[in-house]
């Protein structure tokens, strides 16, 4: 057993342990935001600006109702594991995360750039969605989509909130082309700085730095770096491409990266069954406001026609409650499970998810609600000017999700 620490008590504790256990460059990649990190900071700050209005002596059942359905999948609480790569965090990788999500009764989205094949993740958690970046030709994309279908994907997530802005004022960790003897020598100081991290990979397997979910019959399996280069050289998708992909897939389909209400309407017009209000966790265009600030206008624009989720800045269960009260049906979380994975492997991820579940339940008790379906803006103290005026210069009020 490589992890013997006491159980995690908070997401903040998971982050502290991740920082202690991971090499500096790896940890930096988990907390990074583009350029100055303005958007990264605002994603968290926005939740801090929203207050909760408590109620007492409510007649509550022993168990509060937190289950919901997203993209056709029943989940036990409104938190989904967001797509993200885990190549250098823990050798258990995304399969360990999938098992932890399954134990928590929720779904997982697997990144195109994940270190493990989709079929392995789906075997560990049947409630698995395949996340797609627009990489290569339509023929390449169609082949990957069909592979995901055959491997059991329950839905497709198309991520569009990325502008290839990888500059960071505090530096960017380098990614080698492949693991070779010279690479091992180069990264030896990193391993020596965190011997426990190095030992886990020596025992559990050194990643080959490939992107198995971006393979095609003609091109084979690219390295992570080769796939990234192809991605940057691929013409950006248009709404016609989104519509084509939706028709090709035919099933549950999320457009991730929606921020402006008109883009939300376009996603609905293209046939999306779900959207996620997102700024890519602060790793897109720096200076974009927090996702939470954009959520009410998007819900007002399309909330009755499509499932609206959000991601960015979730650190505790009360944050989830605030997002739901402002109209989201569920949230996606990324950094928190990465910290859990670094802190304690599969068990660390499971504990982080349970921490979020407990936080949601505690907030429901404090608000006097029996179910997440009772949440509304009436539960919140929203400061003037919090939301973004994006429709005719007037901010529409958030409304309760039906």
CSV table of C-alpha atoms in Angstrom, one decimal:
chain,number,residue,atom,x,y,z
A,1,UNK,CA,0.0,0.0,0.0
A,2,UNK,CA,1.6,3.2,-1.2
A,3,UNK,CA,-0.8,5.6,0.5
A,4,UNK,CA,-1.1,5.4,4.3
A,5,UNK,CA,-2.2,8.9,5.2
A,6,UNK,CA,-5.2,9.8,7.3
A,7,UNK,CA,-8.5,10.2,5.4
A,8,UNK,CA,-8.9,13.5,3.6
A,9,UNK,CA,-11.1,16.0,5.4
A,10,UNK,CA,-11.4,18.6,2.7
A,11,UNK,CA,-10.5,19.4,-0.9
A,12,UNK,CA,-8.0,22.0,0.4
A,13,UNK,CA,-6.3,19.1,2.3
A,14,UNK,CA,-6.2,17.1,-0.9
A,15,UNK,CA,-4.5,20.0,-2.6
A,16,UNK,CA,-1.9,20.4,0.1
A,17,UNK,CA,-1.0,16.7,0.0
A,18,UNK,CA,-0.8,16.9,-3.8
A,19,UNK,CA,1.6,19.8,-3.6
A,20,UNK,CA,3.7,17.8,-1.1
A,21,UNK,CA,3.7,14.6,-3.1
A,22,UNK,CA,4.1,15.8,-6.7
A,23,UNK,CA,7.2,17.2,-8.3
A,24,UNK,CA,7.0,21.0,-8.7
A,25,UNK,CA,6.5,20.9,-12.5
A,26,UNK,CA,3.7,18.4,-12.3
A,27,UNK,CA,1.9,20.2,-9.5
A,28,UNK,CA,2.2,23.5,-11.5
A,29,UNK,CA,0.4,21.9,-14.4
A,30,UNK,CA,-2.6,21.1,-12.1
A,31,UNK,CA,-3.0,24.6,-10.8
A,32,UNK,CA,-2.0,26.5,-14.0
A,33,UNK,CA,-4.1,29.1,-15.7
A,34,UNK,CA,-3.3,31.1,-18.8
A,35,UNK,CA,-1.0,34.1,-18.6
A,36,UNK,CA,-1.7,36.1,-15.4
A,37,UNK,CA,-4.4,33.7,-14.2
A,38,UNK,CA,-7.1,36.3,-13.9
A,39,UNK,CA,-9.8,33.9,-15.0
A,40,UNK,CA,-8.4,31.1,-12.9
A,41,UNK,CA,-8.7,33.4,-9.8
A,42,UNK,CA,-12.2,34.7,-10.7
A,43,UNK,CA,-13.6,31.2,-11.1
A,44,UNK,CA,-12.9,30.7,-7.4
A,45,UNK,CA,-13.6,34.3,-6.3
A,46,UNK,CA,-17.1,34.3,-7.8
A,47,UNK,CA,-18.3,31.5,-5.5
A,48,UNK,CA,-16.9,33.5,-2.5
A,49,UNK,CA,-19.0,36.5,-3.5
A,50,UNK,CA,-22.3,34.5,-3.3
A,51,UNK,CA,-24.0,34.2,0.1
A,52,UNK,CA,-26.5,31.6,1.3
A,53,UNK,CA,-29.7,32.3,3.2
A,54,UNK,CA,-30.2,29.7,6.0
A,55,UNK,CA,-33.5,28.4,7.3
A,56,UNK,CA,-34.1,26.6,10.6
A,57,UNK,CA,-36.5,24.0,12.1
A,58,UNK,CA,-37.4,22.7,8.7
A,59,UNK,CA,-39.1,19.3,8.5
A,60,UNK,CA,-36.4,17.4,6.7
A,61,UNK,CA,-36.2,13.6,5.9
A,62,UNK,CA,-33.3,11.5,7.2
A,63,UNK,CA,-31.8,11.6,3.7
A,64,UNK,CA,-31.8,14.5,1.3
A,65,UNK,CA,-32.5,13.8,-2.3
A,66,UNK,CA,-29.4,14.5,-4.5
A,67,UNK,CA,-29.8,12.2,-7.5
A,68,UNK,CA,-30.3,13.5,-11.0
A,69,UNK,CA,-30.0,12.4,-14.6
A,70,UNK,CA,-27.4,13.9,-17.0
A,71,UNK,CA,-27.0,12.9,-20.6
A,72,UNK,CA,-29.3,9.9,-20.0
A,73,UNK,CA,-27.3,8.6,-17.0
A,74,UNK,CA,-28.6,8.5,-13.5
A,75,UNK,CA,-26.1,9.8,-11.0
A,76,UNK,CA,-26.3,9.7,-7.2
A,77,UNK,CA,-25.4,13.4,-6.8
A,78,UNK,CA,-25.0,16.3,-9.2
A,79,UNK,CA,-21.2,16.1,-9.7
A,80,UNK,CA,-19.5,14.6,-12.7
A,81,UNK,CA,-15.8,13.9,-13.2
A,82,UNK,CA,-14.7,16.3,-15.9
A,83,UNK,CA,-12.3,15.2,-18.7
A,84,UNK,CA,-8.6,15.9,-17.9
A,85,UNK,CA,-5.4,14.1,-18.5
A,86,UNK,CA,-3.7,12.3,-15.6
A,87,UNK,CA,-0.5,11.1,-17.3
A,88,UNK,CA,2.0,12.3,-14.6
A,89,UNK,CA,-0.2,12.3,-11.5
A,90,UNK,CA,-0.5,8.6,-10.6
A,91,UNK,CA,0.1,5.4,-12.5
A,92,UNK,CA,-3.5,4.4,-11.9
A,93,UNK,CA,-4.5,7.2,-14.2
A,94,UNK,CA,-8.0,7.6,-15.5
A,95,UNK,CA,-9.0,3.9,-14.8
A,96,UNK,CA,-8.5,4.6,-11.1
A,97,UNK,CA,-10.5,7.7,-11.4
A,98,UNK,CA,-13.3,5.9,-13.2
A,99,UNK,CA,-13.5,3.3,-10.5
A,100,UNK,CA,-13.7,6.0,-7.8
A,101,UNK,CA,-16.5,7.7,-9.7
A,102,UNK,CA,-18.4,4.5,-10.1
A,103,UNK,CA,-18.0,3.8,-6.3
A,104,UNK,CA,-19.5,7.3,-5.8
A,105,UNK,CA,-22.3,6.6,-8.2
A,106,UNK,CA,-21.5,9.2,-10.8
A,107,UNK,CA,-20.2,9.5,-14.4
A,108,UNK,CA,-16.9,10.3,-15.9
A,109,UNK,CA,-15.9,12.2,-19.0
A,110,UNK,CA,-12.6,10.9,-20.6
A,111,UNK,CA,-10.3,13.4,-22.3
A,112,UNK,CA,-9.1,12.7,-25.9
A,113,UNK,CA,-5.7,13.3,-24.4
A,114,UNK,CA,-6.1,10.8,-21.6
A,115,UNK,CA,-3.3,8.3,-20.9
A,116,UNK,CA,-5.6,5.2,-21.0
A,117,UNK,CA,-7.9,3.9,-23.7
A,118,UNK,CA,-11.6,4.6,-23.5
A,119,UNK,CA,-12.6,1.0,-23.4
A,120,UNK,CA,-10.6,0.4,-20.2
A,121,UNK,CA,-12.2,3.4,-18.6
A,122,UNK,CA,-15.7,2.3,-19.7
A,123,UNK,CA,-15.0,-1.2,-18.3
A,124,UNK,CA,-14.3,0.4,-14.9
A,125,UNK,CA,-17.3,2.8,-15.1
A,126,UNK,CA,-20.1,2.2,-17.7
A,127,UNK,CA,-21.3,5.7,-17.1
A,128,UNK,CA,-18.6,7.1,-19.3
A,129,UNK,CA,-18.7,10.0,-21.8
A,130,UNK,CA,-16.0,10.5,-24.5
A,131,UNK,CA,-14.7,14.0,-24.7
A,132,UNK,CA,-13.6,15.1,-28.1
A,133,UNK,CA,-11.3,17.9,-29.3
A,134,UNK,CA,-11.4,18.9,-32.9
A,135,UNK,CA,-8.2,17.2,-34.0
A,136,UNK,CA,-7.4,16.2,-37.6
A,137,UNK,CA,-9.8,15.7,-40.5
A,138,UNK,CA,-13.5,14.8,-40.4
A,139,UNK,CA,-12.5,11.3,-41.4
A,140,UNK,CA,-10.2,11.1,-38.4
A,141,UNK,CA,-12.8,12.4,-36.1
A,142,UNK,CA,-15.5,10.1,-37.4
A,143,UNK,CA,-13.2,7.1,-36.8
A,144,UNK,CA,-12.6,8.1,-33.2
A,145,UNK,CA,-16.3,8.7,-32.6
A,146,UNK,CA,-17.2,5.3,-34.0
A,147,UNK,CA,-14.5,3.7,-31.8
A,148,UNK,CA,-16.0,5.5,-28.7
A,149,UNK,CA,-19.5,4.2,-29.7
A,150,UNK,CA,-18.3,0.7,-30.0
A,151,UNK,CA,-16.4,0.9,-26.7
A,152,UNK,CA,-19.6,1.9,-24.9
A,153,UNK,CA,-19.6,5.7,-24.7
A,154,UNK,CA,-22.9,6.9,-23.2
A,155,UNK,CA,-22.4,10.4,-24.6
A,156,UNK,CA,-20.1,12.7,-26.5
A,157,UNK,CA,-18.6,15.9,-25.1
A,158,UNK,CA,-17.3,18.4,-27.7
A,159,UNK,CA,-14.9,20.9,-26.0
A,160,UNK,CA,-14.7,24.2,-27.8
A,161,UNK,CA,-13.3,26.6,-25.2
A,162,UNK,CA,-9.6,26.5,-26.1
A,163,UNK,CA,-7.6,29.1,-28.0
A,164,UNK,CA,-4.1,27.4,-27.7
A,165,UNK,CA,-3.0,30.1,-25.3
A,166,UNK,CA,-0.4,28.1,-23.3
A,167,UNK,CA,1.6,31.1,-22.0
A,168,UNK,CA,1.8,31.4,-18.2
A,169,UNK,CA,3.4,34.2,-16.4
A,170,UNK,CA,4.8,31.6,-13.9
A,171,UNK,CA,6.2,29.3,-16.7
A,172,UNK,CA,4.9,26.2,-18.4
A,173,UNK,CA,6.0,22.6,-17.6
A,174,UNK,CA,7.7,20.9,-20.5
A,175,UNK,CA,6.3,17.7,-22.0
A,176,UNK,CA,8.8,15.3,-23.5
A,177,UNK,CA,8.1,13.6,-26.9
A,178,UNK,CA,8.5,10.1,-25.4
A,179,UNK,CA,10.1,8.3,-22.5
A,180,UNK,CA,13.7,7.3,-23.4
A,181,UNK,CA,16.9,6.8,-21.4
A,182,UNK,CA,17.9,10.4,-22.0
A,183,UNK,CA,14.4,11.5,-20.8
A,184,UNK,CA,14.8,9.5,-17.6
A,185,UNK,CA,18.2,11.1,-17.0
A,186,UNK,CA,16.7,14.6,-17.7
A,187,UNK,CA,13.9,14.1,-15.3
A,188,UNK,CA,16.0,12.3,-12.6
A,189,UNK,CA,16.1,15.4,-10.4
A,190,UNK,CA,12.3,15.5,-10.5
A,191,UNK,CA,12.1,11.9,-9.3
A,192,UNK,CA,14.7,12.4,-6.6
A,193,UNK,CA,12.8,15.5,-5.3
A,194,UNK,CA,9.7,13.3,-4.8
A,195,UNK,CA,10.9,9.7,-4.3
A,196,UNK,CA,7.4,8.5,-3.3
A,197,UNK,CA,6.0,9.7,-6.6
A,198,UNK,CA,8.8,8.2,-8.6
A,199,UNK,CA,8.4,4.8,-6.7
A,200,UNK,CA,4.7,4.7,-7.6
A,201,UNK,CA,5.5,5.0,-11.3
A,202,UNK,CA,8.4,2.5,-11.1
A,203,UNK,CA,6.0,0.0,-9.5
A,204,UNK,CA,2.9,0.9,-11.4
A,205,UNK,CA,4.3,1.6,-14.8
A,206,UNK,CA,6.0,4.5,-16.5
A,207,UNK,CA,3.6,6.2,-19.0
A,208,UNK,CA,4.5,6.1,-22.6
A,209,UNK,CA,3.2,9.6,-23.2
A,210,UNK,CA,0.9,8.6,-26.0
A,211,UNK,CA,-2.7,9.5,-26.7
A,212,UNK,CA,-4.5,6.2,-27.3
A,213,UNK,CA,-7.9,7.8,-27.8
A,214,UNK,CA,-6.6,9.9,-30.8
A,215,UNK,CA,-5.3,6.9,-32.8
A,216,UNK,CA,-6.5,6.2,-36.3
A,217,UNK,CA,-5.9,3.3,-38.6
A,218,UNK,CA,-3.9,5.4,-41.0
A,219,UNK,CA,-1.8,7.3,-38.5
A,220,UNK,CA,-1.5,4.9,-35.6
A,221,UNK,CA,-1.3,6.1,-32.0
A,222,UNK,CA,0.3,9.5,-31.7
A,223,UNK,CA,2.5,10.7,-28.8
A,224,UNK,CA,1.0,13.3,-26.6
A,225,UNK,CA,3.1,16.0,-28.3
A,226,UNK,CA,2.4,14.8,-31.8
A,227,UNK,CA,-1.4,14.9,-31.1
A,228,UNK,CA,-1.1,18.4,-29.6
A,229,UNK,CA,0.8,19.7,-32.7
A,230,UNK,CA,-1.8,18.2,-35.0
A,231,UNK,CA,-4.5,19.8,-32.9
A,232,UNK,CA,-2.9,23.3,-33.2
A,233,UNK,CA,-2.6,22.8,-36.9
A,234,UNK,CA,-6.2,21.7,-37.4
A,235,UNK,CA,-8.6,24.5,-38.7
A,236,UNK,CA,-10.9,25.5,-35.9
A,237,UNK,CA,-14.4,24.0,-36.1
A,238,UNK,CA,-17.5,26.0,-37.1
A,239,UNK,CA,-21.2,25.6,-36.2
A,240,UNK,CA,-21.5,23.5,-39.4
A,241,UNK,CA,-18.9,21.1,-38.0
A,242,UNK,CA,-20.8,21.0,-34.7
A,243,UNK,CA,-24.0,20.1,-36.5
A,244,UNK,CA,-22.2,17.5,-38.6
A,245,UNK,CA,-20.7,15.8,-35.5
A,246,UNK,CA,-24.1,15.9,-33.7
A,247,UNK,CA,-25.7,14.1,-36.7
A,248,UNK,CA,-22.9,11.6,-36.9
A,249,UNK,CA,-23.1,10.7,-33.2
A,250,UNK,CA,-26.8,10.7,-32.9
A,251,UNK,CA,-26.9,10.2,-29.1
A,252,UNK,CA,-26.4,12.4,-26.0
A,253,UNK,CA,-24.3,15.3,-27.0
A,254,UNK,CA,-22.7,18.1,-24.9
A,255,UNK,CA,-21.1,21.2,-26.1
A,256,UNK,CA,-18.6,22.3,-23.5
A,257,UNK,CA,-17.2,25.8,-23.4
A,258,UNK,CA,-20.4,27.8,-23.9
A,259,UNK,CA,-20.3,31.2,-22.4
A,260,UNK,CA,-22.4,33.7,-24.5
A,261,UNK,CA,-26.2,33.2,-24.6
A,262,UNK,CA,-26.2,33.3,-28.4
A,263,UNK,CA,-23.6,30.5,-28.6
A,264,UNK,CA,-25.9,28.5,-26.2
A,265,UNK,CA,-28.8,29.0,-28.6
A,266,UNK,CA,-26.6,27.9,-31.6
A,267,UNK,CA,-25.6,24.8,-29.7
A,268,UNK,CA,-29.3,24.0,-29.2
A,269,UNK,CA,-30.0,24.6,-32.8
A,270,UNK,CA,-27.3,22.2,-33.7
A,271,UNK,CA,-29.0,19.5,-31.6
A,272,UNK,CA,-27.0,19.6,-28.4
A,273,UNK,CA,-28.7,17.8,-25.5
A,274,UNK,CA,-26.5,19.4,-22.9
A,275,UNK,CA,-24.1,22.3,-22.6
A,276,UNK,CA,-21.5,23.3,-20.0
A,277,UNK,CA,-20.9,26.9,-19.2
A,278,UNK,CA,-17.1,26.9,-19.0
A,279,UNK,CA,-13.9,28.9,-19.6
A,280,UNK,CA,-11.7,25.8,-19.5
A,281,UNK,CA,-10.8,26.3,-15.9
A,282,UNK,CA,-8.9,29.5,-16.6
A,283,UNK,CA,-6.8,27.9,-19.4
A,284,UNK,CA,-8.4,29.6,-22.3
A,285,UNK,CA,-8.4,33.4,-22.9
A,286,UNK,CA,-7.2,35.1,-19.8
A,287,UNK,CA,-9.6,37.8,-18.6
A,288,UNK,CA,-12.8,35.9,-19.2
A,289,UNK,CA,-15.1,36.3,-16.2
A,290,UNK,CA,-15.9,33.3,-14.0
A,291,UNK,CA,-18.3,30.6,-15.4
A,292,UNK,CA,-20.7,31.2,-12.5
A,293,UNK,CA,-21.2,34.8,-13.6
A,294,UNK,CA,-22.2,33.7,-17.1
A,295,UNK,CA,-24.5,30.9,-15.9
A,296,UNK,CA,-27.8,32.8,-15.2
A,297,UNK,CA,-27.9,34.4,-18.7
A,298,UNK,CA,-27.2,31.1,-20.4
A,299,UNK,CA,-29.9,29.4,-18.3
A,300,UNK,CA,-32.3,32.2,-19.2
A,301,UNK,CA,-31.6,31.8,-22.9
A,302,UNK,CA,-31.9,28.0,-23.2
A,303,UNK,CA,-32.5,26.4,-19.8
A,304,UNK,CA,-35.8,24.8,-20.8
A,305,UNK,CA,-34.5,23.3,-24.0
A,306,UNK,CA,-31.3,21.6,-22.9
A,307,UNK,CA,-29.4,20.4,-19.8
A,308,UNK,CA,-27.2,23.2,-18.6
A,309,UNK,CA,-24.1,22.3,-16.6
A,310,UNK,CA,-21.2,24.4,-15.5
A,311,UNK,CA,-17.5,23.9,-14.6
A,312,UNK,CA,-14.8,26.1,-13.2
A,313,UNK,CA,-13.9,26.9,-9.6
A,314,UNK,CA,-15.8,24.2,-7.7
A,315,UNK,CA,-14.0,23.5,-4.5
A,316,UNK,CA,-16.7,22.4,-2.0
A,317,UNK,CA,-20.2,21.1,-1.8
A,318,UNK,CA,-21.7,24.6,-1.1
A,319,UNK,CA,-20.2,25.7,-4.4
A,320,UNK,CA,-22.2,23.0,-6.1
A,321,UNK,CA,-25.3,24.1,-4.3
A,322,UNK,CA,-24.8,27.7,-5.5
A,323,UNK,CA,-24.4,26.6,-9.1
A,324,UNK,CA,-27.6,24.6,-8.9
A,325,UNK,CA,-29.5,27.4,-7.3
A,326,UNK,CA,-28.4,29.6,-10.2
A,327,UNK,CA,-29.8,27.2,-12.7
A,328,UNK,CA,-27.3,24.4,-13.4
A,329,UNK,CA,-28.5,20.8,-13.4
A,330,UNK,CA,-25.1,19.5,-12.3
A,331,UNK,CA,-21.4,20.5,-12.3
A,332,UNK,CA,-18.2,19.0,-13.7
A,333,UNK,CA,-15.1,19.0,-11.5
A,334,UNK,CA,-11.5,18.7,-12.7
A,335,UNK,CA,-8.7,19.9,-10.4
A,336,UNK,CA,-10.3,18.5,-7.3
A,337,UNK,CA,-10.2,14.9,-8.5
A,338,UNK,CA,-6.6,15.4,-9.8
A,339,UNK,CA,-5.6,16.6,-6.3
A,340,UNK,CA,-7.4,13.6,-4.8
A,341,UNK,CA,-5.6,11.2,-7.2
A,342,UNK,CA,-2.2,12.8,-6.3
A,343,UNK,CA,-3.0,12.7,-2.6
A,344,UNK,CA,-4.3,9.1,-2.4
A,345,UNK,CA,-4.7,7.4,-5.7
A,346,UNK,CA,-8.1,5.8,-6.4
A,347,UNK,CA,-9.1,6.1,-2.7
A,348,UNK,CA,-8.2,9.8,-2.7
A,349,UNK,CA,-10.5,10.5,-5.6
A,350,UNK,CA,-13.3,8.6,-4.0
A,351,UNK,CA,-12.8,10.6,-0.8
A,352,UNK,CA,-12.8,13.9,-2.6
A,353,UNK,CA,-16.1,13.1,-4.3
A,354,UNK,CA,-17.6,12.0,-1.0
A,355,UNK,CA,-16.4,15.3,0.5
A,356,UNK,CA,-18.3,17.2,-2.2
A,357,UNK,CA,-21.4,15.0,-1.6
A,358,UNK,CA,-21.3,15.7,2.2
A,359,UNK,CA,-20.9,19.4,1.5
A,360,UNK,CA,-24.0,19.4,-0.7
A,361,UNK,CA,-26.0,17.6,2.0
A,362,UNK,CA,-24.8,20.0,4.7
A,363,UNK,CA,-25.8,23.0,2.6
A,364,UNK,CA,-29.3,21.5,1.9
A,365,UNK,CA,-29.8,21.0,5.6
A,366,UNK,CA,-28.7,24.6,6.3
A,367,UNK,CA,-31.0,25.9,3.6
A,368,UNK,CA,-33.9,23.8,4.9
A,369,UNK,CA,-34.4,21.8,1.7
A,370,UNK,CA,-35.3,18.2,1.2
A,371,UNK,CA,-33.9,18.0,-2.4
A,372,UNK,CA,-31.6,19.7,-4.8
A,373,UNK,CA,-34.7,20.3,-6.9
A,374,UNK,CA,-35.9,22.9,-4.3
A,375,UNK,CA,-32.8,25.1,-4.8
A,376,UNK,CA,-33.4,28.5,-6.5
A,377,UNK,CA,-32.0,32.0,-6.5
A,378,UNK,CA,-34.1,32.7,-3.5
A,379,UNK,CA,-31.5,30.8,-1.5
A,380,UNK,CA,-28.7,33.1,-2.5
A,381,UNK,CA,-27.4,36.6,-1.7
A,382,UNK,CA,-26.2,37.8,-5.1
A,383,UNK,CA,-24.4,41.1,-5.1
A,384,UNK,CA,-25.4,43.8,-7.5
A,385,UNK,CA,-23.5,43.5,-10.8
A,386,UNK,CA,-22.4,39.9,-10.1
A,387,UNK,CA,-23.8,38.5,-13.4
A,388,UNK,CA,-22.7,39.4,-16.8
A,389,UNK,CA,-24.9,41.7,-18.9
A,390,UNK,CA,-24.8,39.8,-22.2
A,391,UNK,CA,-28.3,40.3,-23.6
A,392,UNK,CA,-29.3,43.7,-24.8
A,393,UNK,CA,-27.3,45.2,-22.0
A,394,UNK,CA,-29.7,43.8,-19.4
A,395,UNK,CA,-29.0,40.9,-17.2
A,396,UNK,CA,-31.9,38.4,-17.1
A,397,UNK,CA,-32.7,36.9,-13.7
A,398,UNK,CA,-31.7,33.3,-13.1
A,399,UNK,CA,-34.7,31.0,-13.0
A,400,UNK,CA,-35.3,27.7,-11.3
A,401,UNK,CA,-34.5,24.7,-13.5
A,402,UNK,CA,-37.5,22.6,-14.2
